[in-house]
CSV table of C-alpha atoms in Angstrom, one decimal:
chain,number,residue,atom,x,y,z
A,1,MET,CA,97.0,117.9,82.1
A,2,PRO,CA,93.6,117.1,82.9
A,3,ASN,CA,91.9,118.2,86.5
A,4,ALA,CA,96.2,119.4,87.1
A,5,GLY,CA,95.1,120.8,90.5
A,6,ASP,CA,94.0,117.6,92.0
A,7,VAL,CA,96.7,115.1,90.2
A,8,LEU,CA,99.7,117.9,91.2
A,9,SER,CA,99.0,118.1,95.1
A,10,ASN,CA,99.6,114.4,95.2
A,11,LEU,CA,103.1,115.1,95.1
A,12,ALA,CA,102.5,116.3,98.4
A,13,PHE,CA,102.1,113.1,99.8
A,14,LEU,CA,105.4,111.9,97.8
A,15,ALA,CA,107.5,114.6,99.4
A,16,MET,CA,106.3,113.7,102.8
A,17,GLY,CA,106.4,109.8,102.4
A,18,VAL,CA,109.9,109.8,101.0
A,19,TRP,CA,110.8,112.4,103.9
A,20,GLY,CA,109.7,110.9,106.8
A,21,SER,CA,111.0,107.2,105.4
A,22,GLU,CA,114.5,108.6,105.0
A,23,ARG,CA,114.1,109.8,109.2
A,24,LEU,CA,113.2,106.4,109.7
A,25,ARG,CA,116.4,105.3,108.4
A,26,ALA,CA,118.2,107.2,111.9
A,27,ARG,CA,115.8,105.9,114.2
A,28,HIS,CA,115.8,102.5,115.7
A,29,ASP,CA,112.9,103.6,118.5
A,30,ALA,CA,110.2,104.6,115.8
A,31,PRO,CA,106.6,103.5,116.9
A,32,VAL,CA,105.1,100.7,115.3
A,33,GLY,CA,103.3,101.4,111.8
A,34,ALA,CA,105.5,104.3,111.1
A,35,SER,CA,107.5,102.5,108.0
A,36,TRP,CA,103.8,101.8,107.0
A,37,PHE,CA,102.3,105.3,107.8
A,38,PHE,CA,104.9,106.8,105.1
A,39,VAL,CA,105.0,103.7,102.7
A,40,GLY,CA,101.0,104.8,102.6
A,41,LEU,CA,101.4,108.2,101.8
A,42,ILE,CA,103.9,107.4,98.8
A,43,LEU,CA,101.1,104.6,97.6
A,44,THR,CA,98.4,107.4,97.9
A,45,CYS,CA,100.4,109.9,95.7
A,46,LEU,CA,100.5,107.5,93.1
A,47,GLY,CA,97.1,105.8,93.8
A,48,SER,CA,95.0,109.5,94.0
A,49,GLY,CA,97.3,110.7,91.2
A,50,PHE,CA,96.1,108.0,88.6
A,51,TYR,CA,92.6,108.2,89.7
A,52,HIS,CA,92.5,112.0,89.3
A,53,LEU,CA,93.8,112.0,86.1
A,54,ASP,CA,90.0,110.6,85.0
A,55,PRO,CA,88.1,110.5,87.5
A,56,ASP,CA,85.5,109.2,85.4
A,57,MET,CA,86.6,105.7,85.6
A,58,PRO,CA,85.3,104.5,88.9
A,59,GLN,CA,87.5,101.4,89.0
A,60,ARG,CA,90.5,104.2,89.6
A,61,LEU,CA,88.4,105.2,92.7
A,62,VAL,CA,90.0,101.4,94.0
A,63,ALA,CA,93.8,102.8,93.7
A,64,ASP,CA,93.3,105.9,95.6
A,65,ARG,CA,91.4,104.1,98.4
A,66,LEU,CA,94.3,101.4,99.0
A,67,GLY,CA,97.3,104.1,99.5
A,68,MET,CA,94.9,105.6,102.1
A,69,ALA,CA,94.1,102.7,103.6
A,70,VAL,CA,97.7,102.0,104.2
A,71,ALA,CA,98.3,105.3,105.4
A,72,PHE,CA,95.4,105.2,108.0
A,73,ALA,CA,96.7,101.6,109.4
A,74,GLY,CA,100.3,102.6,110.0
A,75,PHE,CA,98.8,106.0,111.5
A,76,LEU,CA,96.7,103.7,113.8
A,77,GLY,CA,99.7,101.5,114.7
A,78,ILE,CA,101.4,104.5,115.9
A,79,ALA,CA,99.0,105.7,117.9
A,80,ALA,CA,98.2,102.6,119.5
A,81,SER,CA,101.7,101.8,120.3
A,82,GLU,CA,102.4,105.2,121.8
A,83,ARG,CA,100.1,105.3,124.3
A,84,ILE,CA,99.3,101.5,125.2
A,85,SER,CA,102.1,99.5,123.8
A,86,VAL,CA,104.0,98.2,121.3
A,87,ARG,CA,101.8,94.7,120.9
A,88,ALA,CA,98.4,96.7,120.7
A,89,GLY,CA,100.6,98.9,118.0
A,90,GLU,CA,101.1,95.5,115.9
A,91,ALA,CA,97.8,94.0,116.5
A,92,VAL,CA,96.1,97.5,115.4
A,93,LEU,CA,98.0,97.6,112.9
A,94,VAL,CA,97.3,94.2,111.2
A,95,LEU,CA,93.5,94.7,112.0
A,96,MET,CA,93.3,98.2,110.3
A,97,MET,CA,95.2,97.1,107.9
A,98,VAL,CA,93.6,94.1,106.6
A,99,ALA,CA,89.9,96.0,107.5
A,100,GLY,CA,91.0,99.2,105.6
A,101,LEU,CA,92.2,97.1,102.1
A,102,LEU,CA,89.0,95.1,102.1
A,103,ALA,CA,87.0,98.1,102.7
A,104,ALA,CA,88.9,100.1,100.1
A,105,TRP,CA,88.0,97.0,97.6
A,106,VAL,CA,84.5,96.9,98.6
A,107,ALA,CA,83.5,100.7,98.5
A,108,ARG,CA,83.4,100.0,94.6
A,109,ASP,CA,79.8,98.8,95.6
A,110,ASN,CA,79.0,99.4,99.0
A,111,LEU,CA,80.5,102.5,100.7
A,112,THR,CA,79.3,102.1,104.2
A,113,PRO,CA,82.4,99.6,105.3
A,114,TRP,CA,85.0,102.4,104.1
A,115,VAL,CA,83.3,104.9,106.1
A,116,VAL,CA,83.0,103.1,109.3
A,117,VAL,CA,86.6,102.0,109.4
A,118,GLN,CA,87.3,105.5,108.7
A,119,PHE,CA,85.7,107.1,111.3
A,120,GLY,CA,86.0,104.4,113.5
A,121,GLY,CA,89.7,104.4,113.2
A,122,MET,CA,89.6,108.1,113.8
A,123,ALA,CA,87.7,108.0,116.7
A,124,LEU,CA,89.9,105.8,118.1
A,125,ALA,CA,92.9,107.8,117.5
A,126,VAL,CA,90.9,111.0,119.2
A,127,GLY,CA,90.1,108.6,122.0
A,128,LEU,CA,94.3,107.6,122.1
A,129,ALA,CA,95.2,111.4,121.6
A,130,LEU,CA,93.2,112.1,124.9
A,131,THR,CA,95.8,109.8,126.9
A,132,ARG,CA,99.4,110.4,127.4
A,133,PRO,CA,102.2,108.9,125.8
A,134,ARG,CA,103.8,105.2,128.0
A,135,PRO,CA,107.1,105.7,129.4
A,136,GLY,CA,109.6,105.2,126.6
A,137,ALA,CA,107.5,106.0,123.7
A,138,LEU,CA,108.8,108.9,121.3
A,139,GLY,CA,106.0,110.9,121.9
A,140,VAL,CA,104.1,111.5,118.6
A,141,PRO,CA,101.7,114.4,118.9
A,142,LEU,CA,98.5,113.0,117.6
A,143,GLY,CA,96.6,116.0,118.0
A,144,GLY,CA,98.4,117.4,115.5
A,145,VAL,CA,97.5,114.6,112.9
A,146,ILE,CA,94.3,114.9,113.5
A,147,PHE,CA,94.4,118.7,113.0
A,148,PHE,CA,95.4,118.4,110.0
A,149,TYR,CA,93.0,115.2,109.1
A,150,VAL,CA,89.8,117.3,110.0
A,151,LEU,CA,91.1,120.4,108.2
A,152,ALA,CA,91.7,117.8,105.0
A,153,LYS,CA,88.0,116.6,105.5
A,154,LEU,CA,86.3,120.4,105.9
A,155,PHE,CA,88.0,121.5,102.7
A,156,GLU,CA,86.6,118.5,101.0
A,157,LEU,CA,83.0,119.0,102.2
A,158,GLY,CA,83.6,122.5,100.9
A,159,ASP,CA,85.0,121.8,97.5
A,160,GLU,CA,82.7,123.8,95.1
A,161,ALA,CA,82.7,126.5,97.8
A,162,VAL,CA,86.6,127.3,97.6
A,163,PHE,CA,86.9,126.9,93.9
A,164,GLU,CA,83.8,129.6,93.4
A,165,ALA,CA,85.8,131.8,95.9
A,166,THR,CA,89.0,131.6,94.4
A,167,GLY,CA,87.6,132.1,91.0
A,168,HIS,CA,88.1,128.8,90.1
A,169,ILE,CA,91.7,129.1,90.7
A,170,VAL,CA,91.6,125.7,93.0
A,171,SER,CA,89.1,123.3,94.7
A,172,GLY,CA,88.6,122.2,98.2
A,173,HIS,CA,90.0,118.8,96.8
A,174,THR,CA,93.4,120.1,95.6
A,175,LEU,CA,93.6,121.7,99.2
A,176,LYS,CA,92.1,118.5,100.8
A,177,HIS,CA,95.6,116.7,99.4
A,178,LEU,CA,97.9,119.4,100.6
A,179,ALA,CA,95.8,119.7,104.2
A,180,ALA,CA,96.1,115.9,104.5
A,181,ALA,CA,99.9,115.4,103.5
A,182,LEU,CA,100.7,118.0,106.4
A,183,ALA,CA,99.4,115.4,108.7
A,184,ALA,CA,102.5,113.7,108.3
A,185,TRP,CA,104.2,116.4,109.4
A,186,PRO,CA,103.8,115.9,113.6
A,187,VAL,CA,105.2,112.1,113.3
A,188,ILE,CA,108.2,113.5,111.3
A,189,ARG,CA,109.2,116.2,113.3
A,190,ALA,CA,108.8,113.6,116.5
A,191,LEU,CA,111.4,111.6,114.3
A,192,ALA,CA,114.2,114.2,114.5
A,193,PRO,CA,117.3,113.0,115.1
A,194,ALA,CA,117.9,113.3,118.9
A,195,ALA,CA,120.2,116.3,119.5
A,196,ILE,CA,123.5,115.2,121.0
A,197,GLY,CA,125.1,117.1,123.6
A,198,PRO,CA,128.7,118.3,124.5
A,199,ALA,CA,129.6,115.2,126.6
A,200,GLN,CA,128.3,112.7,124.0
A,201,SER,CA,130.1,114.9,121.0
A,202,ARG,CA,133.5,114.1,122.6
A,203,HIS,CA,133.3,110.4,122.3
């Protein structure tokens, strides 16, 4: 398989997306955007895997970014609903979904909108992470998601350096996929089924 590491590492997105979607089925108090976040991870697996099979075809890059745009919009919806309000989460979700999908499409010819959406959105997430969860929020640790996102970016920037350092066994881009997939872990952990106390278990 060509580019096996970059292709197969996308299965981590699929695993996290399916796992998170299963967790959502048992939670009726999930934050706005959570379902889109996990759907986006599954789409990222498909789109990124498709692209890395033949990265010399630039038109495939659109498929890669579309899934990422959906997941990113979902995360920002989670962040806004956790820290501000449900309505704010819904508004941010819709706004970032539209902006992200358009930027991913336009990025075929102009990368600037994609960069603005990605880093502007992450700046918003960092700002929200510095505030307290609103009353009644699930308490998703936004800082954990941001940590793995930053780690993924560092692996991406050090792609060739990692490839050389590991004796051409694994590239930084492969590790980027794994780190980015782990960004779903703090959300999935927050969606863990609530513990049932002794008094509740008798009913």
